[in-house]
Amino acid sequence: QVQLVESGGGSVPPGGSLRLSCVFSGFTSDYWAVAWFRQAPGKEREGVSCISDINIYYADSVKGRFTISRDNAKNTVFLQMNSLKPEDTGVYYCAADPLRTGLKPEYEFWGQGTQVTVSS
């Protein structure tokens, strides 16, 4: 049974930083892609970053500010978010899939999400 559990969300002022964690279980292959998505109130879910065995993707809006990394020994994917902006506010979801990759929200398995709020 595949499970994904996000943590690390919170409330920070503009310019602040947060580190999100996604602990996964039910699969161990590093061929699975793991991605971060976010959804702001009234908006569609959008891809933020994705990591697979051979590729890393970032949305243009977060390039240079966010860094995704993976620790397979700990079954964890991290999203380091720096220089946060109010438009980064939303619920951040972790997702995984054995076949898909990239930033479209078509992944098979999803976590419950963690809230990120950037506000002064």
XYZ file of N, CA and C in Angstrom:
360
model
N 0.849 -1.188 0.000
C 0.000 0.000 0.000
C 0.881 1.233 0.000
N 0.726 2.063 -1.009
C 1.532 3.261 -1.133
C 0.952 4.364 -0.255
N 1.805 4.993 0.532
C 1.391 6.123 1.356
C 2.417 7.237 1.259
N 1.927 8.464 1.299
C 2.776 9.649 1.257
C 2.304 10.583 2.363
N 3.231 11.047 3.189
C 2.877 11.920 4.301
C 3.761 13.158 4.249
N 3.114 14.323 4.066
C 3.849 15.580 4.010
C 3.944 16.218 5.399
N 4.998 16.989 5.601
C 5.147 17.783 6.821
C 6.057 18.965 6.517
N 6.100 19.903 7.463
C 7.013 21.033 7.326
C 6.365 22.337 6.920
N 5.061 22.323 6.653
C 4.390 23.556 6.297
C 4.304 24.504 7.482
N 3.885 25.718 7.204
C 3.754 26.705 8.268
C 3.498 28.074 7.704
N 3.637 29.065 8.567
C 3.409 30.456 8.188
C 4.704 31.233 8.339
N 5.129 31.907 7.271
C 6.369 32.674 7.290
C 6.153 34.015 6.607
N 6.977 35.017 6.917
C 6.878 36.292 6.208
C 7.535 36.196 4.834
N 7.238 37.120 3.940
C 7.912 37.139 2.635
C 9.429 37.177 2.807
N 10.108 36.403 1.980
C 11.554 36.274 2.098
C 12.007 35.144 2.987
N 11.083 34.530 3.695
C 11.417 33.439 4.598
C 11.640 32.115 3.884
N 11.925 31.101 4.680
C 12.219 29.774 4.140
C 11.433 28.694 4.883
N 11.156 27.628 4.196
C 10.555 26.431 4.781
C 11.145 25.211 4.079
N 11.173 24.106 4.796
C 11.614 22.840 4.210
C 10.503 21.818 4.379
N 9.918 21.410 3.285
C 8.876 20.400 3.309
C 9.488 19.012 3.177
N 8.862 18.059 3.844
C 9.285 16.657 3.752
C 8.124 15.804 3.304
N 8.412 14.809 2.514
C 7.425 13.826 2.078
C 8.005 12.451 2.364
N 7.456 11.801 3.381
C 7.884 10.446 3.704
C 6.986 9.469 2.971
N 7.578 8.582 2.191
C 6.769 7.650 1.420
C 7.009 6.216 1.865
N 6.005 5.383 1.659
C 6.099 3.959 1.964
C 5.303 3.196 0.917
N 5.607 1.909 0.817
C 4.902 1.076 -0.153
C 5.631 0.914 -1.462
N 6.726 1.665 -1.633
C 7.570 1.474 -2.793
C 8.980 1.892 -2.422
N 9.937 1.281 -3.034
C 11.341 1.565 -2.720
C 12.152 1.901 -3.965
N 11.594 1.675 -5.118
C 12.355 1.897 -6.329
C 12.592 3.375 -6.568
N 13.831 3.727 -6.859
C 14.092 5.123 -7.173
C 13.708 5.449 -8.606
N 13.094 4.488 -9.318
C 12.571 4.788 -10.644
C 11.230 5.499 -10.573
N 10.603 5.455 -9.412
C 9.362 6.172 -9.247
C 9.665 7.666 -9.212
N 8.850 8.435 -9.904
C 8.959 9.884 -9.793
C 8.166 10.352 -8.579
N 8.716 11.309 -7.877
C 8.018 11.949 -6.749
C 7.983 13.447 -7.038
N 6.831 14.030 -6.885
C 6.658 15.440 -7.241
C 5.930 16.202 -6.146
N 6.136 17.501 -6.171
C 5.405 18.426 -5.306
C 4.467 19.263 -6.171
N 3.223 19.370 -5.703
C 2.228 20.225 -6.321
C 1.713 21.192 -5.261
N 1.066 22.239 -5.711
C 0.438 23.156 -4.759
C -0.883 23.643 -5.331
N -1.747 24.034 -4.406
C -3.055 24.538 -4.802
C -3.443 25.687 -3.903
N -3.646 26.836 -4.505
C -4.108 28.014 -3.787
C -5.624 28.058 -3.854
N -6.271 28.741 -2.913
C -7.739 28.834 -2.917
C -8.252 29.379 -4.243
N -9.211 28.676 -4.830
C -9.812 29.127 -6.071
C -8.993 28.896 -7.315
N -7.847 28.236 -7.173
C -6.974 27.991 -8.322
C -6.784 26.496 -8.549
N -6.348 26.156 -9.736
C -6.080 24.765 -10.048
C -4.767 24.307 -9.413
N -4.672 23.022 -9.218
C -3.440 22.449 -8.683
C -2.340 22.583 -9.737
N -1.170 23.031 -9.311
C -0.065 23.226 -10.247
C 1.185 22.513 -9.780
N 1.958 22.050 -10.740
C 3.203 21.371 -10.425
C 4.276 22.347 -9.997
N 5.032 21.980 -8.976
C 6.102 22.821 -8.445
C 7.457 22.232 -8.806
N 7.636 20.956 -8.506
C 8.922 20.314 -8.777
C 8.749 18.810 -8.788
N 9.632 18.145 -9.518
C 9.563 16.696 -9.649
C 10.978 16.132 -9.681
N 11.151 14.953 -9.078
C 12.447 14.286 -9.129
C 12.240 12.817 -9.500
N 13.018 12.351 -10.465
C 13.000 10.948 -10.830
C 14.438 10.458 -10.835
N 14.664 9.275 -11.358
C 16.021 8.728 -11.327
C 16.964 9.483 -12.250
N 16.419 10.160 -13.262
C 17.299 10.808 -14.226
C 16.990 12.288 -14.435
N 15.889 12.774 -13.901
C 15.524 14.164 -14.176
C 15.026 14.886 -12.939
N 15.214 16.185 -12.957
C 14.608 17.083 -11.975
C 13.940 18.219 -12.762
N 12.704 18.517 -12.404
C 11.967 19.584 -13.053
C 11.546 20.623 -12.003
N 11.500 21.863 -12.439
C 10.973 22.955 -11.621
C 10.024 23.794 -12.459
N 8.964 24.268 -11.830
C 8.132 25.272 -12.471
C 8.940 26.565 -12.608
N 8.685 27.327 -13.660
C 9.429 28.572 -13.872
C 9.304 29.514 -12.677
N 8.151 29.481 -12.033
C 7.883 30.414 -10.934
C 8.735 30.142 -9.697
N 9.355 28.964 -9.618
C 10.133 28.639 -8.411
C 11.614 28.381 -8.700
N 11.997 28.411 -9.959
C 13.400 28.171 -10.313
C 14.318 29.175 -9.621
N 15.396 28.662 -9.055
C 16.342 29.511 -8.355
C 15.981 29.761 -6.905
N 14.775 29.394 -6.496
C 14.334 29.594 -5.101
C 14.072 28.282 -4.392
N 13.553 27.290 -5.104
C 13.210 25.995 -4.510
C 14.217 24.945 -4.968
N 14.486 23.986 -4.077
C 15.366 22.872 -4.412
C 14.735 21.575 -3.941
N 14.607 20.613 -4.850
C 14.073 19.302 -4.496
C 15.232 18.327 -4.328
N 15.091 17.421 -3.363
C 16.119 16.406 -3.157
C 15.454 15.136 -2.635
N 16.196 14.060 -2.698
C 15.626 12.758 -2.358
C 16.639 11.954 -1.560
N 16.182 11.355 -0.473
C 16.997 10.462 0.347
C 16.304 9.107 0.358
N 16.707 8.231 -0.540
C 16.038 6.935 -0.644
C 16.262 6.070 0.585
N 17.364 6.257 1.273
C 17.621 5.483 2.496
C 16.591 5.812 3.570
N 16.075 7.043 3.527
C 15.070 7.458 4.506
C 13.673 7.529 3.894
N 13.539 7.090 2.636
C 12.238 7.137 1.953
C 11.610 8.527 2.062
N 12.405 9.535 1.784
C 11.946 10.907 1.954
C 12.367 11.770 0.773
N 11.451 12.632 0.361
C 11.749 13.677 -0.620
C 11.550 15.022 0.062
N 12.499 15.918 -0.146
C 12.467 17.227 0.488
C 12.220 18.312 -0.550
N 11.604 19.402 -0.114
C 11.493 20.600 -0.937
C 11.945 21.775 -0.088
N 13.147 22.262 -0.380
C 13.656 23.441 0.307
C 13.156 24.668 -0.416
N 12.445 25.521 0.298
C 11.834 26.707 -0.292
C 12.440 27.948 0.347
N 13.133 28.723 -0.457
C 13.750 29.962 0.002
C 13.122 31.167 -0.694
N 13.369 32.339 -0.152
C 12.857 33.587 -0.739
C 11.372 33.477 -1.055
N 10.625 33.012 -0.086
C 9.205 32.776 -0.306
C 8.445 34.072 -0.560
N 7.436 33.956 -1.415
C 6.606 35.083 -1.808
C 5.156 34.796 -1.427
N 4.341 35.832 -1.278
C 2.919 35.589 -0.958
C 2.240 34.675 -1.978
N 2.651 34.734 -3.228
C 2.027 33.885 -4.250
C 2.440 32.418 -4.141
N 3.336 32.099 -3.228
C 3.685 30.707 -2.952
C 2.706 30.067 -1.968
N 1.801 30.855 -1.437
C 0.825 30.363 -0.469
C -0.070 29.302 -1.099
N -0.337 28.245 -0.336
C -1.222 27.195 -0.809
C -1.026 25.910 -0.030
N -1.809 24.921 -0.379
C -1.607 23.587 0.177
C -0.639 22.853 -0.744
N 0.419 22.326 -0.163
C 1.440 21.620 -0.926
C 1.244 20.113 -0.772
N 1.174 19.444 -1.909
C 0.930 18.007 -1.952
C 2.149 17.290 -2.524
N 2.405 16.137 -1.992
C 3.406 15.233 -2.522
C 2.680 14.150 -3.323
N 3.259 13.754 -4.447
C 2.633 12.740 -5.293
C 3.709 11.815 -5.848
N 3.311 10.584 -6.144
C 4.264 9.599 -6.669
C 3.596 8.735 -7.736
N 4.417 8.247 -8.652
C 3.887 7.416 -9.720
C 5.005 6.534 -10.277
N 4.694 5.270 -10.582
C 5.730 4.379 -11.122
C 6.034 4.617 -12.596
N 5.120 5.334 -13.285
C 5.279 5.487 -14.731
C 5.396 6.944 -15.175
N 4.674 7.832 -14.496
C 4.647 9.217 -14.940
C 5.777 10.011 -14.333
N 6.066 11.136 -14.960
C 6.989 12.102 -14.413
C 6.566 13.469 -14.923
N 7.188 14.500 -14.470
C 6.852 15.838 -14.920
C 5.949 16.567 -13.956
N 5.337 17.659 -14.411
C 4.611 18.561 -13.528
C 3.110 18.616 -13.798
N 2.582 17.645 -14.518
C 1.130 17.586 -14.688
C 0.541 16.764 -13.557
N -0.606 17.193 -13.011
C -1.182 16.523 -11.836
C -1.905 15.228 -12.175
N -1.199 14.304 -12.822
C -1.795 13.051 -13.277
C -1.208 11.860 -12.527
N -0.588 12.138 -11.401
C 0.054 11.085 -10.630
C -0.983 10.194 -9.963
N -0.593 8.952 -9.714
C -1.545 7.991 -9.163
C -1.738 8.127 -7.660
N -0.656 8.407 -6.953
C -0.713 8.402 -5.482
C -0.432 9.803 -4.941
N -1.219 10.191 -3.931
C -1.149 11.547 -3.378
C -1.157 11.517 -1.862
N -0.457 12.494 -1.268
C -0.553 12.703 0.157
C -1.718 13.621 0.477
N -1.869 13.950 1.768
C -2.999 14.767 2.225
C -2.705 16.260 2.147
N -1.451 16.642 2.034
C -1.104 18.047 1.879
C -0.677 18.705 3.177
N 0.087 19.780 3.028
C 0.510 20.596 4.155
C 0.384 22.056 3.755
N -0.133 22.879 4.664
C -0.413 24.273 4.350
C 0.849 25.130 4.453
N 1.066 25.948 3.436
C 2.134 26.943 3.449
C 1.492 28.312 3.273
N 1.772 29.223 4.208
C 1.237 30.572 4.142
C 2.392 31.565 4.212
N 2.451 32.438 3.224
C 3.486 33.464 3.178
C 2.785 34.815 3.271
N 2.967 35.462 4.388
C 2.245 36.708 4.628
C 2.992 37.544 5.653
N 2.903 38.853 5.468
C 3.506 39.755 6.452
C 2.494 40.107 7.530
